[in-house]
Short mmCIF file of C-alpha atoms in Angstrom, two decimals:
data_model
loop_
_atom_site.label_atom_id
_atom_site.label_comp_id
_atom_site.label_asym_id
_atom_site.label_seq_id
_atom_site.Cartn_x
_atom_site.Cartn_y
_atom_site.Cartn_z
CA UNK A 16 -0.18 -0.48 0.16
CA UNK A 17 1.59 3.39 -0.83
CA UNK A 18 2.21 6.08 1.52
CA UNK A 19 4.27 8.42 0.72
CA UNK A 20 2.43 9.54 -2.71
CA UNK A 21 -0.78 9.45 -3.01
CA UNK A 22 -3.39 10.73 -6.08
CA UNK A 23 -5.35 12.96 -4.95
CA UNK A 24 -8.97 10.75 -5.74
CA UNK A 25 -11.08 11.35 -8.95
CA UNK A 26 -14.10 9.22 -9.43
CA UNK A 27 -13.15 7.49 -13.00
CA UNK A 28 -10.89 5.42 -10.93
CA UNK A 29 -10.11 4.65 -7.34
CA UNK A 30 -7.07 5.41 -5.74
CA UNK A 31 -7.15 1.97 -4.38
CA UNK A 32 -7.00 0.11 -7.86
CA UNK A 33 -5.16 2.58 -9.96
CA UNK A 34 -2.06 0.23 -8.81
CA UNK A 35 -3.32 -3.13 -11.09
CA UNK A 36 -5.40 -1.49 -13.63
CA UNK A 37 -3.94 0.06 -17.12
CA UNK A 38 -5.27 0.02 -20.50
CA UNK A 39 -4.09 -2.89 -23.06
CA UNK A 40 -3.55 -1.11 -25.36
CA UNK A 41 -2.20 2.82 -24.79
CA UNK A 42 -3.18 3.55 -28.15
CA UNK A 43 -7.17 2.67 -29.61
CA UNK A 44 -7.68 2.19 -25.14
CA UNK A 45 -9.56 -1.31 -26.63
CA UNK A 46 -9.61 -2.45 -23.15
CA UNK A 47 -9.70 -2.13 -19.09
CA UNK A 48 -6.98 -5.04 -18.36
CA UNK A 49 -6.60 -6.22 -14.58
CA UNK A 50 -3.26 -7.28 -14.48
CA UNK A 51 -3.41 -9.49 -11.54
CA UNK A 52 -6.77 -11.13 -12.47
CA UNK A 53 -6.84 -11.09 -16.28
CA UNK A 54 -10.39 -9.34 -15.55
CA UNK A 55 -10.99 -6.99 -18.93
CA UNK A 56 -13.88 -4.09 -19.45
CA UNK A 57 -14.27 -2.87 -23.08
CA UNK A 58 -13.46 0.57 -23.30
CA UNK A 59 -15.79 1.65 -25.79
CA UNK A 60 -19.29 0.24 -23.63
CA UNK A 61 -18.00 1.34 -20.80
CA UNK A 62 -17.91 5.06 -21.21
CA UNK A 63 -20.83 5.05 -23.95
CA UNK A 64 -22.41 3.09 -21.03
CA UNK A 65 -21.26 5.91 -18.62
CA UNK A 66 -22.22 8.45 -21.18
CA UNK A 67 -25.64 7.45 -22.02
CA UNK A 68 -26.69 7.28 -17.92
CA UNK A 69 -25.17 10.46 -17.34
CA UNK A 70 -27.48 12.37 -20.61
CA UNK A 71 -30.19 10.51 -19.28
CA UNK A 72 -30.48 11.66 -15.73
CA UNK A 73 -28.88 14.80 -16.75
CA UNK A 74 -32.41 15.76 -18.42
CA UNK A 75 -34.32 14.15 -15.91
CA UNK A 76 -32.48 15.97 -13.32
CA UNK A 77 -33.53 19.20 -14.89
CA UNK A 78 -37.12 18.44 -15.73
CA UNK A 79 -36.86 17.73 -11.97
CA UNK A 80 -35.66 21.34 -11.14
CA UNK A 81 -38.61 22.80 -13.40
CA UNK A 82 -41.63 20.82 -11.39
CA UNK A 83 -40.30 21.27 -8.15
CA UNK A 84 -39.66 25.06 -8.55
CA UNK A 85 -42.88 25.63 -10.18
CA UNK A 86 -45.35 27.96 -8.28
CA UNK A 87 -46.98 25.19 -7.00
CA UNK A 88 -44.76 23.05 -5.81
CA UNK A 89 -42.03 25.15 -4.24
CA UNK A 90 -44.25 25.37 -1.32
CA UNK A 91 -43.57 21.51 -0.06
CA UNK A 92 -40.39 20.45 2.03
CA UNK A 93 -39.51 17.48 -0.31
CA UNK A 94 -40.47 19.11 -3.52
CA UNK A 95 -36.89 21.66 -1.53
CA UNK A 96 -35.23 18.72 -1.31
CA UNK A 97 -35.74 17.16 -4.76
CA UNK A 98 -34.71 20.67 -6.49
CA UNK A 99 -31.32 20.79 -4.30
CA UNK A 100 -30.78 16.75 -4.71
CA UNK A 101 -31.32 17.23 -8.68
CA UNK A 102 -28.70 20.00 -8.46
CA UNK A 103 -25.66 18.01 -7.02
CA UNK A 104 -26.82 14.71 -9.10
CA UNK A 105 -27.05 16.23 -11.88
CA UNK A 106 -22.64 17.70 -10.82
CA UNK A 107 -21.66 14.32 -10.00
CA UNK A 108 -23.09 12.67 -13.56
CA UNK A 109 -21.37 15.21 -15.54
CA UNK A 110 -18.09 15.28 -13.94
CA UNK A 111 -17.85 11.16 -13.92
CA UNK A 112 -18.42 10.98 -17.76
CA UNK A 113 -16.42 13.91 -17.66
CA UNK A 114 -13.70 11.70 -16.16
CA UNK A 115 -14.40 8.30 -17.55
CA UNK A 116 -14.48 9.86 -21.42
CA UNK A 117 -11.09 11.91 -20.91
CA UNK A 118 -9.43 9.00 -19.01
CA UNK A 119 -10.29 5.66 -21.02
CA UNK A 120 -10.84 7.10 -24.68
CA UNK A 121 -8.56 10.17 -25.03
CA UNK A 122 -5.95 9.38 -22.20
CA UNK A 123 -6.22 13.15 -21.22
CA UNK A 124 -7.66 12.95 -17.55
CA UNK A 125 -4.15 13.64 -15.84
CA UNK A 126 -3.12 16.28 -18.39
CA UNK A 127 -6.71 18.47 -17.16
CA UNK A 128 -6.18 17.93 -13.48
CA UNK A 129 -2.85 18.74 -13.40
CA UNK A 130 -3.42 21.10 -15.74
CA UNK A 131 -3.07 23.46 -12.43
CA UNK A 132 -3.19 23.08 -9.14
CA UNK A 133 -6.24 24.97 -9.19
CA UNK A 134 -8.43 23.15 -10.81
CA UNK A 135 -6.84 19.80 -9.41
CA UNK A 136 -7.91 21.18 -5.99
CA UNK A 137 -11.45 22.92 -7.39
CA UNK A 138 -12.45 19.73 -9.25
CA UNK A 139 -11.89 17.18 -6.69
CA UNK A 140 -13.48 19.69 -4.17
CA UNK A 141 -16.60 19.76 -6.20
CA UNK A 142 -16.68 16.16 -7.04
CA UNK A 143 -16.09 15.16 -3.62
CA UNK A 144 -18.68 17.84 -1.99
CA UNK A 145 -21.46 16.48 -4.30
CA UNK A 146 -20.52 12.36 -3.72
CA UNK A 147 -21.72 13.46 0.06
CA UNK A 148 -24.30 15.75 0.00
CA UNK A 149 -26.32 13.53 -2.56
CA UNK A 150 -27.30 11.07 -0.01
CA UNK A 151 -27.98 12.88 2.42
CA UNK A 152 -30.39 15.09 0.91
CA UNK A 153 -32.05 11.73 0.13
CA UNK A 154 -31.65 10.47 3.67
CA UNK A 155 -33.14 13.83 5.48
CA UNK A 156 -36.16 13.91 2.73
CA UNK A 157 -36.91 9.93 4.03
CA UNK A 158 -36.99 11.86 7.54
CA UNK A 159 -39.28 14.50 5.88
CA UNK A 160 -41.90 12.05 4.85
CA UNK A 161 -41.02 10.02 8.38
CA UNK A 162 -42.44 12.47 10.31
CA UNK A 163 -45.40 13.45 7.90
CA UNK A 164 -46.69 9.77 8.37
CA UNK A 165 -45.67 8.49 11.94
CA UNK A 166 -45.60 11.72 14.26
CA UNK A 167 -47.99 13.87 11.96
CA UNK A 168 -48.36 16.37 14.80
CA UNK A 169 -44.71 17.49 14.02
CA UNK A 170 -45.46 18.29 10.60
CA UNK A 171 -46.59 21.92 10.48
CA UNK A 172 -43.25 22.19 12.93
CA UNK A 173 -41.07 20.45 10.87
CA UNK A 174 -41.61 19.88 7.45
CA UNK A 175 -41.21 23.29 6.17
CA UNK A 176 -39.65 24.74 2.87
CA UNK A 177 -38.26 26.85 5.25
CA UNK A 178 -36.74 23.81 7.63
CA UNK A 179 -35.91 21.85 4.31
CA UNK A 180 -33.77 25.14 3.02
CA UNK A 181 -32.18 24.80 6.44
CA UNK A 182 -31.51 21.05 6.85
CA UNK A 183 -30.20 21.86 3.05
CA UNK A 184 -27.46 24.67 3.49
CA UNK A 185 -25.97 22.60 6.16
CA UNK A 186 -25.19 19.34 4.79
CA UNK A 187 -23.70 21.52 2.48
CA UNK A 188 -21.52 23.73 4.48
CA UNK A 189 -20.75 20.24 6.67
CA UNK A 190 -19.33 18.49 3.57
CA UNK A 191 -17.35 21.41 2.56
CA UNK A 192 -15.64 21.09 5.70
CA UNK A 193 -15.45 17.35 5.31
CA UNK A 194 -13.67 17.94 2.21
CA UNK A 195 -11.57 20.72 2.80
CA UNK A 196 -8.52 18.86 4.50
CA UNK A 197 -8.08 16.42 1.90
CA UNK A 198 -8.42 19.30 -1.05
CA UNK A 199 -5.86 21.44 1.56
CA UNK A 200 -3.13 19.44 1.56
CA UNK A 201 -3.28 18.52 -2.54
CA UNK A 202 -0.25 18.96 -3.56
CA UNK A 203 2.02 18.75 -6.86
CA UNK A 204 4.31 15.20 -6.18
CA UNK A 205 6.31 12.63 -7.89
CA UNK A 206 4.57 10.29 -10.16
CA UNK A 207 5.74 6.83 -8.37
CA UNK A 208 3.71 4.73 -10.91
CA UNK A 209 5.22 5.99 -14.16
CA UNK A 210 8.49 7.61 -12.31
CA UNK A 211 8.04 10.22 -14.34
CA UNK A 212 6.58 14.10 -14.05
CA UNK A 213 4.73 14.91 -11.05
CA UNK A 214 0.99 14.52 -10.41
CA UNK A 215 -1.93 16.42 -8.20
CA UNK A 216 -2.03 14.06 -4.63
CA UNK A 217 -1.00 14.45 -1.47
CA UNK A 218 1.63 12.94 0.84
CA UNK A 219 0.23 12.51 4.37
CA UNK A 220 -0.76 9.13 4.63
CA UNK A 221 -3.54 9.65 7.04
CA UNK A 222 -5.53 11.30 4.23
CA UNK A 223 -5.93 7.89 2.87
CA UNK A 224 -7.90 6.32 5.80
CA UNK A 225 -9.89 10.24 6.20
CA UNK A 226 -10.56 9.23 2.48
CA UNK A 227 -11.99 5.66 3.16
CA UNK A 228 -13.79 7.20 5.78
CA UNK A 229 -15.69 9.72 3.79
CA UNK A 230 -16.36 7.65 0.40
CA UNK A 231 -17.63 4.14 2.24
CA UNK A 232 -19.08 6.20 5.04
CA UNK A 233 -20.54 9.31 4.73
CA UNK A 234 -21.22 8.96 1.07
CA UNK A 235 -23.02 5.86 1.00
CA UNK A 236 -22.96 3.42 4.39
CA UNK A 237 -24.04 5.89 6.65
CA UNK A 238 -26.83 7.47 4.77
CA UNK A 239 -27.66 4.32 3.46
CA UNK A 240 -28.55 2.54 7.23
CA UNK A 241 -30.51 5.79 8.76
CA UNK A 242 -32.19 6.15 5.33
CA UNK A 243 -33.74 2.21 5.61
CA UNK A 244 -34.53 2.24 9.01
CA UNK A 245 -36.23 5.73 8.68
CA UNK A 246 -38.54 4.44 5.01
CA UNK A 247 -38.83 0.98 6.85
CA UNK A 248 -40.97 2.81 10.18
CA UNK A 249 -42.90 4.74 7.37
CA UNK A 250 -43.96 2.12 5.29
CA UNK A 251 -44.99 -0.28 8.57
CA UNK A 252 -46.96 2.41 9.87
CA UNK A 253 -48.65 3.04 6.17
CA UNK A 254 -49.04 -0.72 6.27
CA UNK A 255 -50.46 -0.94 9.84
CA UNK A 256 -53.21 2.65 8.68
CA UNK A 257 -56.36 1.72 7.26
CA UNK A 258 -56.80 0.49 4.25
CA UNK A 259 -59.87 1.73 3.14
CA UNK A 260 -59.10 5.28 3.10
CA UNK A 261 -62.00 7.59 2.02
CA UNK A 262 -60.80 11.31 3.18
CA UNK A 263 -58.98 12.39 0.03
CA UNK A 264 -55.73 14.50 2.07
CA UNK A 265 -55.02 10.77 3.62
CA UNK A 266 -55.13 8.63 0.36
CA UNK A 267 -52.74 11.98 -1.15
CA UNK A 268 -50.25 11.24 1.81
CA UNK A 269 -50.26 7.91 0.83
CA UNK A 270 -49.62 8.26 -2.93
CA UNK A 271 -46.63 11.10 -2.28
CA UNK A 272 -45.06 8.86 0.22
CA UNK A 273 -45.19 6.07 -1.20
CA UNK A 274 -43.34 7.98 -4.73
CA UNK A 275 -40.90 9.60 -2.22
CA UNK A 276 -40.25 6.19 -0.31
CA UNK A 277 -39.09 4.37 -3.84
CA UNK A 278 -37.22 7.67 -4.88
CA UNK A 279 -35.20 6.59 -1.65
CA UNK A 280 -34.94 3.24 -1.39
CA UNK A 281 -33.86 2.53 -4.84
CA UNK A 282 -30.96 5.40 -5.59
CA UNK A 283 -29.89 3.76 -1.75
CA UNK A 284 -29.73 0.28 -3.73
CA UNK A 285 -27.81 1.61 -6.50
CA UNK A 286 -24.89 2.94 -4.04
CA UNK A 287 -24.79 0.25 -1.83
CA UNK A 288 -22.76 -2.72 -4.11
CA UNK A 289 -20.24 -0.06 -4.98
CA UNK A 290 -19.39 1.07 -1.60
CA UNK A 291 -19.48 -2.54 -0.25
CA UNK A 292 -17.02 -3.19 -3.16
CA UNK A 293 -14.76 -0.37 -2.37
CA UNK A 294 -14.48 -0.40 1.51
CA UNK A 295 -13.81 -4.65 1.06
CA UNK A 296 -11.15 -3.08 -1.83
CA UNK A 297 -9.73 -1.15 0.93
CA UNK A 298 -9.62 -2.95 3.83
CA UNK A 299 -7.73 -6.16 2.09
CA UNK A 300 -5.05 -3.56 0.68
CA UNK A 301 -4.66 -2.47 4.47
CA UNK A 302 -4.69 -5.84 5.83
CA UNK A 303 -1.97 -6.56 2.29
CA UNK A 304 -3.82 -9.47 1.07
CA UNK A 305 -2.83 -12.04 -1.67
CA UNK A 306 -2.87 -9.42 -4.54
CA UNK A 307 -5.16 -11.29 -6.64
CA UNK A 308 -7.67 -11.16 -4.42
CA UNK A 309 -7.14 -7.84 -4.47
CA UNK A 310 -7.24 -7.84 -8.29
CA UNK A 311 -10.42 -9.17 -8.21
CA UNK A 312 -12.18 -6.60 -6.38
CA UNK A 313 -10.81 -3.92 -8.22
CA UNK A 314 -11.62 -5.34 -11.73
CA UNK A 315 -15.41 -5.10 -10.35
CA UNK A 316 -14.81 -1.55 -9.32
CA UNK A 317 -16.05 -0.64 -13.01
CA UNK A 318 -18.96 -2.72 -13.01
CA UNK A 319 -20.22 -1.77 -9.76
CA UNK A 320 -19.37 2.18 -10.72
CA UNK A 321 -21.89 2.08 -13.47
CA UNK A 322 -24.52 0.89 -11.26
CA UNK A 323 -24.09 3.58 -8.93
CA UNK A 324 -24.17 6.29 -11.54
CA UNK A 325 -28.04 4.73 -11.74
CA UNK A 326 -28.56 6.48 -8.53
CA UNK A 327 -27.65 9.88 -9.75
CA UNK A 328 -29.64 9.84 -12.93
CA UNK A 329 -33.17 7.91 -12.49
CA UNK A 330 -34.99 10.37 -9.44
CA UNK A 331 -36.77 11.68 -12.00
CA UNK A 332 -38.23 8.81 -13.62
CA UNK A 333 -38.77 6.80 -10.74
CA UNK A 334 -40.88 9.91 -9.49
CA UNK A 335 -43.23 10.55 -12.97
CA UNK A 336 -43.78 6.24 -12.63
CA UNK A 337 -44.55 6.06 -9.59
CA UNK A 338 -46.96 9.34 -9.37
CA UNK A 339 -49.65 10.01 -11.56
CA UNK A 340 -49.52 13.04 -10.13
CA UNK A 341 -46.59 14.33 -10.60
CA UNK A 342 -46.85 13.17 -14.44
CA UNK A 343 -49.68 15.26 -14.77
CA UNK A 344 -48.26 18.07 -13.42
CA UNK A 345 -45.38 17.53 -15.91
CA UNK A 346 -47.44 17.71 -18.80
CA UNK A 347 -48.91 20.76 -17.51
CA UNK A 348 -45.75 22.19 -17.56
CA UNK A 349 -44.67 20.92 -20.99
CA UNK A 350 -47.76 21.88 -22.37
CA UNK A 351 -47.63 25.46 -20.97
CA UNK A 352 -51.31 24.52 -19.76
CA UNK A 353 -53.10 27.82 -18.12
CA UNK A 354 -55.60 26.32 -16.66
CA UNK A 355 -53.40 24.19 -13.80
CA UNK A 356 -53.82 25.54 -11.34
CA UNK A 357 -57.72 25.63 -11.74
CA UNK A 358 -57.92 22.03 -11.77
CA UNK A 359 -55.91 21.62 -8.58
CA UNK A 360 -58.53 23.45 -6.62
CA UNK A 361 -62.36 21.95 -5.90
CA UNK A 362 -64.88 22.95 -3.75
CA UNK A 363 -65.59 20.79 -1.24
CA UNK A 364 -68.18 21.03 1.64
CA UNK A 365 -66.06 21.28 5.47
CA UNK A 366 -68.15 21.21 8.51
CA UNK A 367 -71.29 23.32 6.70
CA UNK A 368 -68.91 25.02 5.10
CA UNK A 369 -67.67 25.76 1.71
CA UNK A 370 -64.66 26.12 1.87
CA UNK A 371 -61.51 25.65 -1.20
CA UNK A 372 -59.67 22.79 -0.04
CA UNK A 373 -55.60 22.35 -2.24
CA UNK A 374 -56.45 18.54 -3.62
CA UNK A 375 -52.87 19.11 -4.81
CA UNK A 376 -50.93 15.38 -3.73
CA UNK A 377 -47.93 17.87 -2.13
CA UNK A 378 -50.15 20.64 -0.74
CA UNK A 379 -51.62 17.82 1.86
CA UNK A 380 -48.43 16.39 2.58
CA UNK A 381 -48.35 19.41 5.03
CA UNK A 382 -51.22 18.53 6.55
#
């Protein structure tokens, strides 16, 4: 395990696998070859998969931002989390796709990152912050739904747009503080692998352990564990509640909650395999295990990297597929329907008085 010079991490290749994974043909880049296992990943299909997922995901995230920042949606807490999530997920998709394309197709990633120390530091800072922020926003949104379903008496205090904005900003600030030591320590150091030139990296060996803590724990395992806990409790509470829901508010709370739970759980499931493989590989390197076994887990990295990237691309599509209400809102937004607001309001008899009630699913989540 290298302890004197560690390249500053990037998303296209894990630092733990950099010493045993190479291109079999430096000019053609036909495949990515692991010298210890003989495992090959075809470069073009791999990079094409990454770029397609990124393109589809960015389009979906843009539509999410348009939908969640609309006048009818931005009044509600979960929409704030979804809008923030769309921004940082788009950053991850764009940066990972750029890294893999430059690295595996053009062999220009190191040239780009080493063009100036500021470029390397800023790139790593934005990417690592986004990777931390995204799962914690999902976890916060799960807590929002948990409070709405399990502790409805606290909904007016907790599930508000202002609270969602404050929580999102706090997550961003904490992520920046956590990443700062890594980025601050970055400097140009001799390239121990090629023995030629310099790379943007860190000299402090303790930062290797710290980076693994960020990558495996803070970016996935910890927020995913909390997310599953809150969502399981939320789903159990929903299942125990009355199945024959007659009140429109209760029915709509169920629908929006189920959609958000699906978004959170499916996204979390996409993160878990990558984090487990990454953590196991790191433990094997620290324990100086057989190089073949280390290479085996290093070979799996590219496969699970594609699965992980799906997490940042699918939120919009899961929400639209699972929620008829959001499909309707999207159609109204795209077609610029002028009567969109009128269709969300209807006259309802409440306690003998004519009262205008918003039947928008998201609106009654605060009830």
